[in-house]
């Protein structure tokens, strides 16, 4: 469940200096450090802890609690259509079960951070309702599922304060994914867990805020400072084909609506993922995932080749 605002404030730190924040008044947080004083706005009770001089984010968007990349929500008939076209992933559900069971097998509670939690991610609902989970969530826009606004390259939280970090459908939207993963590593307690889902063969979404894709072995290498628990395709070749049809007909008819109708009519393709062996799904995946544990050992560059060969067995 979402951690209370007072408890979150105790975890927050100045993104410029790393020191504790104090309330100057209800609309400003301030940090006093050897390099000067840093002030951060609190807008509608959301601390805005972003160093705009080091970010591609625009201050005017944030100040109005809106964003170019704010994900659209759907209701009514459109909500039903979206659920048909993009049903909950059975892979994600299975991985979340493993993550929760691992977290809570030897302790009664766990503190979890969701990076990019402005919209509750597919399959992530258990973290919001389980009373054993102390959940902290942030994004670059405000929503009921976040407690503050921040840039994932520079996360304003105390080091080694989380049992798990979740990065679902985020790394494609940041300029420097390795910095975000390094931040996740910093924030995790020793032996803490990380779970990430990132696109591979997906077309551009969220326009100008879409930068990067990963093969499954490339994704594993990104998390080379973590030992592997499991990894693979989060959505396979059938889902990837569905994305391709959507984009193809959208371009052919110059209409995003027609593309979405075609996608809805062919939504059954994604269910064929389950019929394809994992070794084939991974190389043609729509998206990939990684579940790992923080470790002091870094996998060697040469070992990533053997890793791919092992995944193909």
mmCIF file of C-alpha atoms in Angstrom:
data_model
loop_
_atom_site.group_PDB
_atom_site.id
_atom_site.type_symbol
_atom_site.label_atom_id
_atom_site.label_comp_id
_atom_site.label_asym_id
_atom_site.label_seq_id
_atom_site.Cartn_x
_atom_site.Cartn_y
_atom_site.Cartn_z
ATOM 1 C CA UNK A 1 0.000 0.000 0.000
ATOM 2 C CA UNK A 2 1.131 3.581 -0.654
ATOM 3 C CA UNK A 3 3.290 4.879 2.159
ATOM 4 C CA UNK A 4 1.938 7.929 3.960
ATOM 5 C CA UNK A 5 3.190 11.347 2.942
ATOM 6 C CA UNK A 6 4.965 12.045 6.256
ATOM 7 C CA UNK A 7 6.917 8.778 5.992
ATOM 8 C CA UNK A 8 7.792 9.576 2.366
ATOM 9 C CA UNK A 9 9.076 13.022 3.337
ATOM 10 C CA UNK A 10 11.520 11.384 5.752
ATOM 11 C CA UNK A 11 12.956 9.394 2.813
ATOM 12 C CA UNK A 12 13.206 12.336 0.417
ATOM 13 C CA UNK A 13 16.513 14.071 -0.221
ATOM 14 C CA UNK A 14 17.601 17.084 -2.233
ATOM 15 C CA UNK A 15 18.416 15.881 -5.782
ATOM 16 C CA UNK A 16 21.234 18.448 -6.042
ATOM 17 C CA UNK A 17 23.037 17.952 -2.724
ATOM 18 C CA UNK A 18 21.614 14.733 -1.262
ATOM 19 C CA UNK A 19 20.824 16.356 2.086
ATOM 20 C CA UNK A 20 17.539 16.250 3.985
ATOM 21 C CA UNK A 21 14.666 18.530 3.017
ATOM 22 C CA UNK A 22 12.802 20.864 5.333
ATOM 23 C CA UNK A 23 9.422 22.525 4.914
ATOM 24 C CA UNK A 24 9.849 26.252 4.404
ATOM 25 C CA UNK A 25 6.068 26.553 4.118
ATOM 26 C CA UNK A 26 3.279 24.437 2.617
ATOM 27 C CA UNK A 27 4.417 25.296 -0.910
ATOM 28 C CA UNK A 28 8.216 24.988 -0.655
ATOM 29 C CA UNK A 29 10.772 22.415 0.475
ATOM 30 C CA UNK A 30 14.302 23.626 1.140
ATOM 31 C CA UNK A 31 17.709 21.980 1.539
ATOM 32 C CA UNK A 32 20.644 23.700 3.225
ATOM 33 C CA UNK A 33 24.017 22.367 2.122
ATOM 34 C CA UNK A 34 27.648 23.450 1.815
ATOM 35 C CA UNK A 35 27.068 24.373 -1.838
ATOM 36 C CA UNK A 36 24.150 26.650 -1.050
ATOM 37 C CA UNK A 37 20.402 26.589 -0.529
ATOM 38 C CA UNK A 38 18.118 24.631 -2.844
ATOM 39 C CA UNK A 39 14.365 25.214 -2.966
ATOM 40 C CA UNK A 40 11.698 22.968 -4.515
ATOM 41 C CA UNK A 41 8.042 23.732 -5.112
ATOM 42 C CA UNK A 42 5.216 21.710 -3.638
ATOM 43 C CA UNK A 43 2.298 21.864 -6.074
ATOM 44 C CA UNK A 44 -1.073 20.562 -4.875
ATOM 45 C CA UNK A 45 0.776 18.583 -2.152
ATOM 46 C CA UNK A 46 3.196 16.986 -4.643
ATOM 47 C CA UNK A 47 6.879 17.812 -4.026
ATOM 48 C CA UNK A 48 8.503 18.607 -7.390
ATOM 49 C CA UNK A 49 12.093 17.402 -6.874
ATOM 50 C CA UNK A 50 13.546 17.879 -10.350
ATOM 51 C CA UNK A 51 16.769 19.632 -11.356
ATOM 52 C CA UNK A 52 15.382 21.225 -14.514
ATOM 53 C CA UNK A 53 18.806 22.516 -15.556
ATOM 54 C CA UNK A 54 19.911 18.874 -15.980
ATOM 55 C CA UNK A 55 16.685 17.502 -17.455
ATOM 56 C CA UNK A 56 14.771 17.421 -20.720
ATOM 57 C CA UNK A 57 11.625 18.125 -18.700
ATOM 58 C CA UNK A 58 9.967 21.509 -19.000
ATOM 59 C CA UNK A 59 9.283 23.428 -15.792
ATOM 60 C CA UNK A 60 6.056 24.952 -17.132
ATOM 61 C CA UNK A 61 4.521 21.522 -17.745
ATOM 62 C CA UNK A 62 5.435 20.280 -14.285
ATOM 63 C CA UNK A 63 4.201 23.418 -12.551
ATOM 64 C CA UNK A 64 0.727 22.778 -13.939
ATOM 65 C CA UNK A 65 0.922 19.078 -13.073
ATOM 66 C CA UNK A 66 0.553 18.129 -16.704
ATOM 67 C CA UNK A 67 2.982 16.457 -19.067
ATOM 68 C CA UNK A 68 3.478 15.791 -22.730
ATOM 69 C CA UNK A 69 3.846 12.125 -21.846
ATOM 70 C CA UNK A 70 0.873 11.859 -19.474
ATOM 71 C CA UNK A 71 -0.737 8.534 -20.328
ATOM 72 C CA UNK A 72 -4.356 8.690 -21.379
ATOM 73 C CA UNK A 73 -6.935 6.806 -19.316
ATOM 74 C CA UNK A 74 -9.868 5.040 -20.912
ATOM 75 C CA UNK A 75 -13.367 4.369 -19.646
ATOM 76 C CA UNK A 76 -16.629 2.883 -20.899
ATOM 77 C CA UNK A 77 -16.554 1.207 -24.317
ATOM 78 C CA UNK A 78 -13.011 2.452 -24.939
ATOM 79 C CA UNK A 79 -11.882 0.892 -21.676
ATOM 80 C CA UNK A 80 -13.366 -2.468 -22.658
ATOM 81 C CA UNK A 81 -11.737 -2.252 -26.100
ATOM 82 C CA UNK A 82 -8.362 -1.431 -24.579
ATOM 83 C CA UNK A 83 -8.595 -4.405 -22.203
ATOM 84 C CA UNK A 84 -9.373 -6.671 -25.151
ATOM 85 C CA UNK A 85 -6.515 -5.316 -27.232
ATOM 86 C CA UNK A 86 -4.061 -5.203 -24.300
ATOM 87 C CA UNK A 87 -5.104 -7.798 -21.705
ATOM 88 C CA UNK A 88 -3.100 -8.305 -18.491
ATOM 89 C CA UNK A 89 0.081 -10.259 -19.144
ATOM 90 C CA UNK A 90 0.198 -13.760 -17.682
ATOM 91 C CA UNK A 91 4.009 -13.447 -17.678
ATOM 92 C CA UNK A 92 3.859 -10.284 -15.575
ATOM 93 C CA UNK A 93 1.386 -11.871 -13.168
ATOM 94 C CA UNK A 94 3.657 -14.873 -12.700
ATOM 95 C CA UNK A 95 6.708 -12.660 -12.176
ATOM 96 C CA UNK A 96 4.891 -10.460 -9.667
ATOM 97 C CA UNK A 97 3.914 -13.581 -7.717
ATOM 98 C CA UNK A 98 7.569 -14.677 -7.638
ATOM 99 C CA UNK A 99 8.686 -11.192 -6.600
ATOM 100 C CA UNK A 100 6.138 -10.923 -3.784
ATOM 101 C CA UNK A 101 6.795 -14.449 -2.506
ATOM 102 C CA UNK A 102 10.548 -13.824 -2.524
ATOM 103 C CA UNK A 103 10.166 -10.487 -0.754
ATOM 104 C CA UNK A 104 7.854 -11.746 1.969
ATOM 105 C CA UNK A 105 9.205 -15.261 2.501
ATOM 106 C CA UNK A 106 11.508 -14.172 5.343
ATOM 107 C CA UNK A 107 10.016 -10.886 6.532
ATOM 108 C CA UNK A 108 6.584 -9.564 7.451
ATOM 109 C CA UNK A 109 6.780 -6.413 5.345
ATOM 110 C CA UNK A 110 8.781 -4.934 2.486
ATOM 111 C CA UNK A 111 9.396 -1.428 1.187
ATOM 112 C CA UNK A 112 9.023 -1.201 -2.597
ATOM 113 C CA UNK A 113 9.770 1.656 -4.998
ATOM 114 C CA UNK A 114 8.007 1.995 -8.355
ATOM 115 C CA UNK A 115 9.880 4.169 -10.839
ATOM 116 C CA UNK A 116 7.426 5.735 -13.287
ATOM 117 C CA UNK A 117 4.273 4.844 -11.366
ATOM 118 C CA UNK A 118 2.023 7.659 -12.599
ATOM 119 C CA UNK A 119 -0.244 4.997 -14.059
ATOM 120 C CA UNK A 120 -0.655 1.722 -12.173
ATOM 121 C CA UNK A 121 1.259 -0.707 -14.376
ATOM 122 C CA UNK A 122 -0.120 -3.907 -15.837
ATOM 123 C CA UNK A 123 -0.108 -6.570 -13.114
ATOM 124 C CA UNK A 124 1.195 -4.200 -10.427
ATOM 125 C CA UNK A 125 -2.088 -3.892 -8.510
ATOM 126 C CA UNK A 126 -0.994 -6.274 -5.688
ATOM 127 C CA UNK A 127 1.649 -3.778 -4.544
ATOM 128 C CA UNK A 128 -1.054 -1.140 -4.026
ATOM 129 C CA UNK A 129 -3.422 -3.318 -2.002
ATOM 130 C CA UNK A 130 -1.191 -5.666 0.014
ATOM 131 C CA UNK A 131 -0.903 -4.229 3.575
ATOM 132 C CA UNK A 132 2.521 -5.875 3.948
ATOM 133 C CA UNK A 133 3.956 -3.632 1.211
ATOM 134 C CA UNK A 134 5.153 -0.099 2.017
ATOM 135 C CA UNK A 135 4.934 1.421 -1.451
ATOM 136 C CA UNK A 136 6.692 4.541 -2.708
ATOM 137 C CA UNK A 137 5.951 5.680 -6.261
ATOM 138 C CA UNK A 138 6.910 8.659 -8.385
ATOM 139 C CA UNK A 139 6.724 9.913 -11.965
ATOM 140 C CA UNK A 140 7.203 13.150 -13.891
ATOM 141 C CA UNK A 141 3.498 13.962 -13.604
ATOM 142 C CA UNK A 142 1.039 13.891 -10.722
ATOM 143 C CA UNK A 143 -1.572 11.207 -10.200
ATOM 144 C CA UNK A 144 -3.245 9.420 -7.272
ATOM 145 C CA UNK A 145 -0.668 6.611 -7.540
ATOM 146 C CA UNK A 146 2.433 8.767 -6.873
ATOM 147 C CA UNK A 147 3.672 10.746 -3.867
ATOM 148 C CA UNK A 148 6.157 13.102 -5.550
ATOM 149 C CA UNK A 149 7.567 14.129 -8.942
ATOM 150 C CA UNK A 150 11.164 13.389 -9.928
ATOM 151 C CA UNK A 151 13.503 12.554 -12.796
ATOM 152 C CA UNK A 152 14.490 8.866 -12.778
ATOM 153 C CA UNK A 153 18.109 9.785 -13.618
ATOM 154 C CA UNK A 154 18.382 11.569 -10.258
ATOM 155 C CA UNK A 155 16.029 9.995 -7.717
ATOM 156 C CA UNK A 156 15.757 12.087 -4.521
ATOM 157 C CA UNK A 157 15.607 9.244 -1.993
ATOM 158 C CA UNK A 158 17.842 7.789 0.723
ATOM 159 C CA UNK A 159 20.321 5.141 -0.454
ATOM 160 C CA UNK A 160 19.750 1.487 0.501
ATOM 161 C CA UNK A 161 16.211 2.132 1.735
ATOM 162 C CA UNK A 162 14.188 -0.304 -0.417
ATOM 163 C CA UNK A 163 13.732 -4.057 -0.536
ATOM 164 C CA UNK A 164 12.650 -3.967 -4.183
ATOM 165 C CA UNK A 165 12.562 -1.554 -7.126
ATOM 166 C CA UNK A 166 10.179 -1.927 -10.074
ATOM 167 C CA UNK A 167 10.881 -0.331 -13.474
ATOM 168 C CA UNK A 168 8.027 -1.303 -15.794
ATOM 169 C CA UNK A 169 7.804 0.289 -19.279
ATOM 170 C CA UNK A 170 10.093 3.147 -18.262
ATOM 171 C CA UNK A 171 13.628 2.567 -19.570
ATOM 172 C CA UNK A 172 12.595 3.213 -23.173
ATOM 173 C CA UNK A 173 11.508 6.716 -22.126
ATOM 174 C CA UNK A 174 14.702 7.887 -20.398
ATOM 175 C CA UNK A 175 17.764 9.293 -22.148
ATOM 176 C CA UNK A 176 20.329 7.317 -20.153
ATOM 177 C CA UNK A 177 18.931 3.963 -18.987
ATOM 178 C CA UNK A 178 22.210 2.927 -17.347
ATOM 179 C CA UNK A 179 21.950 5.901 -14.982
ATOM 180 C CA UNK A 180 18.420 4.892 -13.994
ATOM 181 C CA UNK A 181 19.530 1.307 -13.322
ATOM 182 C CA UNK A 182 22.457 2.661 -11.282
ATOM 183 C CA UNK A 183 19.976 4.686 -9.232
ATOM 184 C CA UNK A 184 17.891 1.556 -8.629
ATOM 185 C CA UNK A 185 21.054 -0.224 -7.463
ATOM 186 C CA UNK A 186 21.894 2.641 -5.091
ATOM 187 C CA UNK A 187 18.431 2.676 -3.547
ATOM 188 C CA UNK A 188 18.263 -1.069 -2.921
ATOM 189 C CA UNK A 189 19.304 -2.638 0.356
ATOM 190 C CA UNK A 190 21.964 -5.381 0.134
ATOM 191 C CA UNK A 191 20.408 -8.384 -1.650
ATOM 192 C CA UNK A 192 17.452 -6.217 -2.714
ATOM 193 C CA UNK A 193 15.410 -7.168 -5.775
ATOM 194 C CA UNK A 194 14.867 -5.372 -9.063
ATOM 195 C CA UNK A 195 12.142 -6.122 -11.622
ATOM 196 C CA UNK A 196 12.064 -4.470 -15.050
ATOM 197 C CA UNK A 197 10.012 -4.795 -18.222
ATOM 198 C CA UNK A 198 11.249 -2.991 -21.335
ATOM 199 C CA UNK A 199 10.209 -3.075 -25.026
ATOM 200 C CA UNK A 200 12.208 -4.846 -27.703
ATOM 201 C CA UNK A 201 10.265 -4.955 -31.002
ATOM 202 C CA UNK A 202 7.693 -2.285 -30.301
ATOM 203 C CA UNK A 203 7.067 0.761 -32.422
ATOM 204 C CA UNK A 204 7.489 4.293 -31.114
ATOM 205 C CA UNK A 205 4.970 5.290 -28.490
ATOM 206 C CA UNK A 206 4.779 8.536 -26.516
ATOM 207 C CA UNK A 207 6.361 10.331 -29.450
ATOM 208 C CA UNK A 208 9.385 12.469 -28.658
ATOM 209 C CA UNK A 209 9.800 10.773 -25.263
ATOM 210 C CA UNK A 210 10.697 7.358 -26.687
ATOM 211 C CA UNK A 211 14.413 6.600 -27.085
ATOM 212 C CA UNK A 212 15.615 3.026 -26.570
ATOM 213 C CA UNK A 213 14.946 -0.691 -27.173
ATOM 214 C CA UNK A 214 16.658 -3.836 -25.811
ATOM 215 C CA UNK A 215 17.142 -7.404 -26.895
ATOM 216 C CA UNK A 216 16.777 -9.872 -24.028
ATOM 217 C CA UNK A 217 20.543 -10.351 -23.653
ATOM 218 C CA UNK A 218 21.128 -6.604 -23.977
ATOM 219 C CA UNK A 219 18.577 -6.077 -21.231
ATOM 220 C CA UNK A 220 20.388 -8.640 -19.076
ATOM 221 C CA UNK A 221 23.657 -6.791 -19.642
ATOM 222 C CA UNK A 222 22.030 -3.524 -18.608
ATOM 223 C CA UNK A 223 21.432 -5.183 -15.212
ATOM 224 C CA UNK A 224 24.915 -6.680 -15.044
ATOM 225 C CA UNK A 225 25.360 -5.601 -11.412
ATOM 226 C CA UNK A 226 22.487 -7.900 -10.435
ATOM 227 C CA UNK A 227 22.458 -11.676 -10.163
ATOM 228 C CA UNK A 228 19.822 -13.365 -12.304
ATOM 229 C CA UNK A 229 16.682 -14.873 -10.809
ATOM 230 C CA UNK A 230 14.767 -15.096 -14.085
ATOM 231 C CA UNK A 231 14.432 -13.267 -17.386
ATOM 232 C CA UNK A 232 12.792 -13.693 -20.764
ATOM 233 C CA UNK A 233 10.019 -12.390 -22.993
ATOM 234 C CA UNK A 234 7.311 -10.416 -21.245
ATOM 235 C CA UNK A 235 5.309 -10.398 -24.489
ATOM 236 C CA UNK A 236 6.222 -12.581 -27.430
ATOM 237 C CA UNK A 237 6.124 -12.768 -31.213
ATOM 238 C CA UNK A 238 2.333 -12.748 -31.488
ATOM 239 C CA UNK A 239 2.100 -9.491 -29.552
ATOM 240 C CA UNK A 240 4.921 -8.053 -31.637
ATOM 241 C CA UNK A 241 2.996 -8.947 -34.811
ATOM 242 C CA UNK A 242 -0.052 -7.169 -33.420
ATOM 243 C CA UNK A 243 2.016 -4.000 -32.902
ATOM 244 C CA UNK A 244 3.250 -4.287 -36.485
ATOM 245 C CA UNK A 245 -0.282 -4.545 -37.939
ATOM 246 C CA UNK A 246 -1.388 -1.561 -35.857
ATOM 247 C CA UNK A 247 1.459 0.616 -37.140
ATOM 248 C CA UNK A 248 1.225 -0.659 -40.721
ATOM 249 C CA UNK A 249 -2.478 0.119 -41.164
ATOM 250 C CA UNK A 250 -2.128 3.379 -39.250
ATOM 251 C CA UNK A 251 0.478 4.478 -41.798
ATOM 252 C CA UNK A 252 -1.294 3.010 -44.819
ATOM 253 C CA UNK A 253 -4.558 4.858 -44.114
ATOM 254 C CA UNK A 254 -2.958 7.853 -42.338
ATOM 255 C CA UNK A 255 -5.260 7.155 -39.419
ATOM 256 C CA UNK A 256 -4.433 6.069 -35.865
ATOM 257 C CA UNK A 257 -8.091 5.162 -35.339
ATOM 258 C CA UNK A 258 -8.067 2.667 -38.217
ATOM 259 C CA UNK A 259 -4.848 1.194 -36.847
ATOM 260 C CA UNK A 260 -6.494 0.676 -33.455
ATOM 261 C CA UNK A 261 -9.573 -0.940 -35.018
ATOM 262 C CA UNK A 262 -7.345 -3.361 -36.934
ATOM 263 C CA UNK A 263 -5.468 -4.100 -33.703
ATOM 264 C CA UNK A 264 -8.722 -4.796 -31.904
ATOM 265 C CA UNK A 265 -9.864 -7.156 -34.667
ATOM 266 C CA UNK A 266 -6.575 -9.054 -34.563
ATOM 267 C CA UNK A 267 -6.102 -9.005 -30.774
ATOM 268 C CA UNK A 268 -6.271 -12.810 -30.706
ATOM 269 C CA UNK A 269 -2.729 -12.892 -32.176
ATOM 270 C CA UNK A 270 -1.199 -12.097 -28.791
ATOM 271 C CA UNK A 271 -2.612 -15.288 -27.298
ATOM 272 C CA UNK A 272 -0.421 -17.253 -29.711
ATOM 273 C CA UNK A 273 2.592 -16.175 -27.623
ATOM 274 C CA UNK A 274 1.863 -19.127 -25.350
ATOM 275 C CA UNK A 275 2.227 -21.583 -28.245
ATOM 276 C CA UNK A 276 5.710 -20.390 -29.196
ATOM 277 C CA UNK A 277 8.753 -21.830 -27.360
ATOM 278 C CA UNK A 278 10.565 -19.265 -25.200
ATOM 279 C CA UNK A 279 13.790 -19.441 -27.247
ATOM 280 C CA UNK A 280 11.838 -18.276 -30.328
ATOM 281 C CA UNK A 281 9.707 -15.756 -28.454
ATOM 282 C CA UNK A 282 12.768 -14.069 -26.953
ATOM 283 C CA UNK A 283 14.332 -13.264 -30.338
ATOM 284 C CA UNK A 284 11.064 -11.866 -31.703
ATOM 285 C CA UNK A 285 9.631 -10.470 -28.461
ATOM 286 C CA UNK A 286 7.510 -7.377 -28.162
ATOM 287 C CA UNK A 287 9.062 -6.842 -24.730
ATOM 288 C CA UNK A 288 11.505 -8.450 -22.300
ATOM 289 C CA UNK A 289 11.813 -8.668 -18.522
ATOM 290 C CA UNK A 290 14.506 -9.094 -15.886
ATOM 291 C CA UNK A 291 14.170 -10.131 -12.246
ATOM 292 C CA UNK A 292 17.401 -10.041 -10.272
ATOM 293 C CA UNK A 293 19.111 -9.457 -6.948
ATOM 294 C CA UNK A 294 21.597 -6.738 -6.028
ATOM 295 C CA UNK A 295 25.105 -8.140 -5.817
ATOM 296 C CA UNK A 296 28.684 -6.875 -5.560
ATOM 297 C CA UNK A 297 29.791 -8.970 -8.517
ATOM 298 C CA UNK A 298 29.493 -7.628 -12.057
ATOM 299 C CA UNK A 299 29.086 -10.100 -14.915
ATOM 300 C CA UNK A 300 31.968 -10.018 -17.385
ATOM 301 C CA UNK A 301 31.422 -8.650 -20.870
ATOM 302 C CA UNK A 302 32.363 -11.931 -22.533
ATOM 303 C CA UNK A 303 29.843 -13.868 -20.452
ATOM 304 C CA UNK A 304 26.888 -12.169 -22.142
ATOM 305 C CA UNK A 305 27.586 -14.218 -25.294
ATOM 306 C CA UNK A 306 27.424 -17.434 -23.294
ATOM 307 C CA UNK A 307 24.302 -16.133 -21.599
ATOM 308 C CA UNK A 308 22.532 -15.877 -24.970
ATOM 309 C CA UNK A 309 23.652 -19.374 -25.971
ATOM 310 C CA UNK A 310 22.319 -20.721 -22.686
ATOM 311 C CA UNK A 311 18.959 -19.057 -23.280
ATOM 312 C CA UNK A 312 18.729 -20.824 -26.649
ATOM 313 C CA UNK A 313 19.180 -24.332 -25.307
#
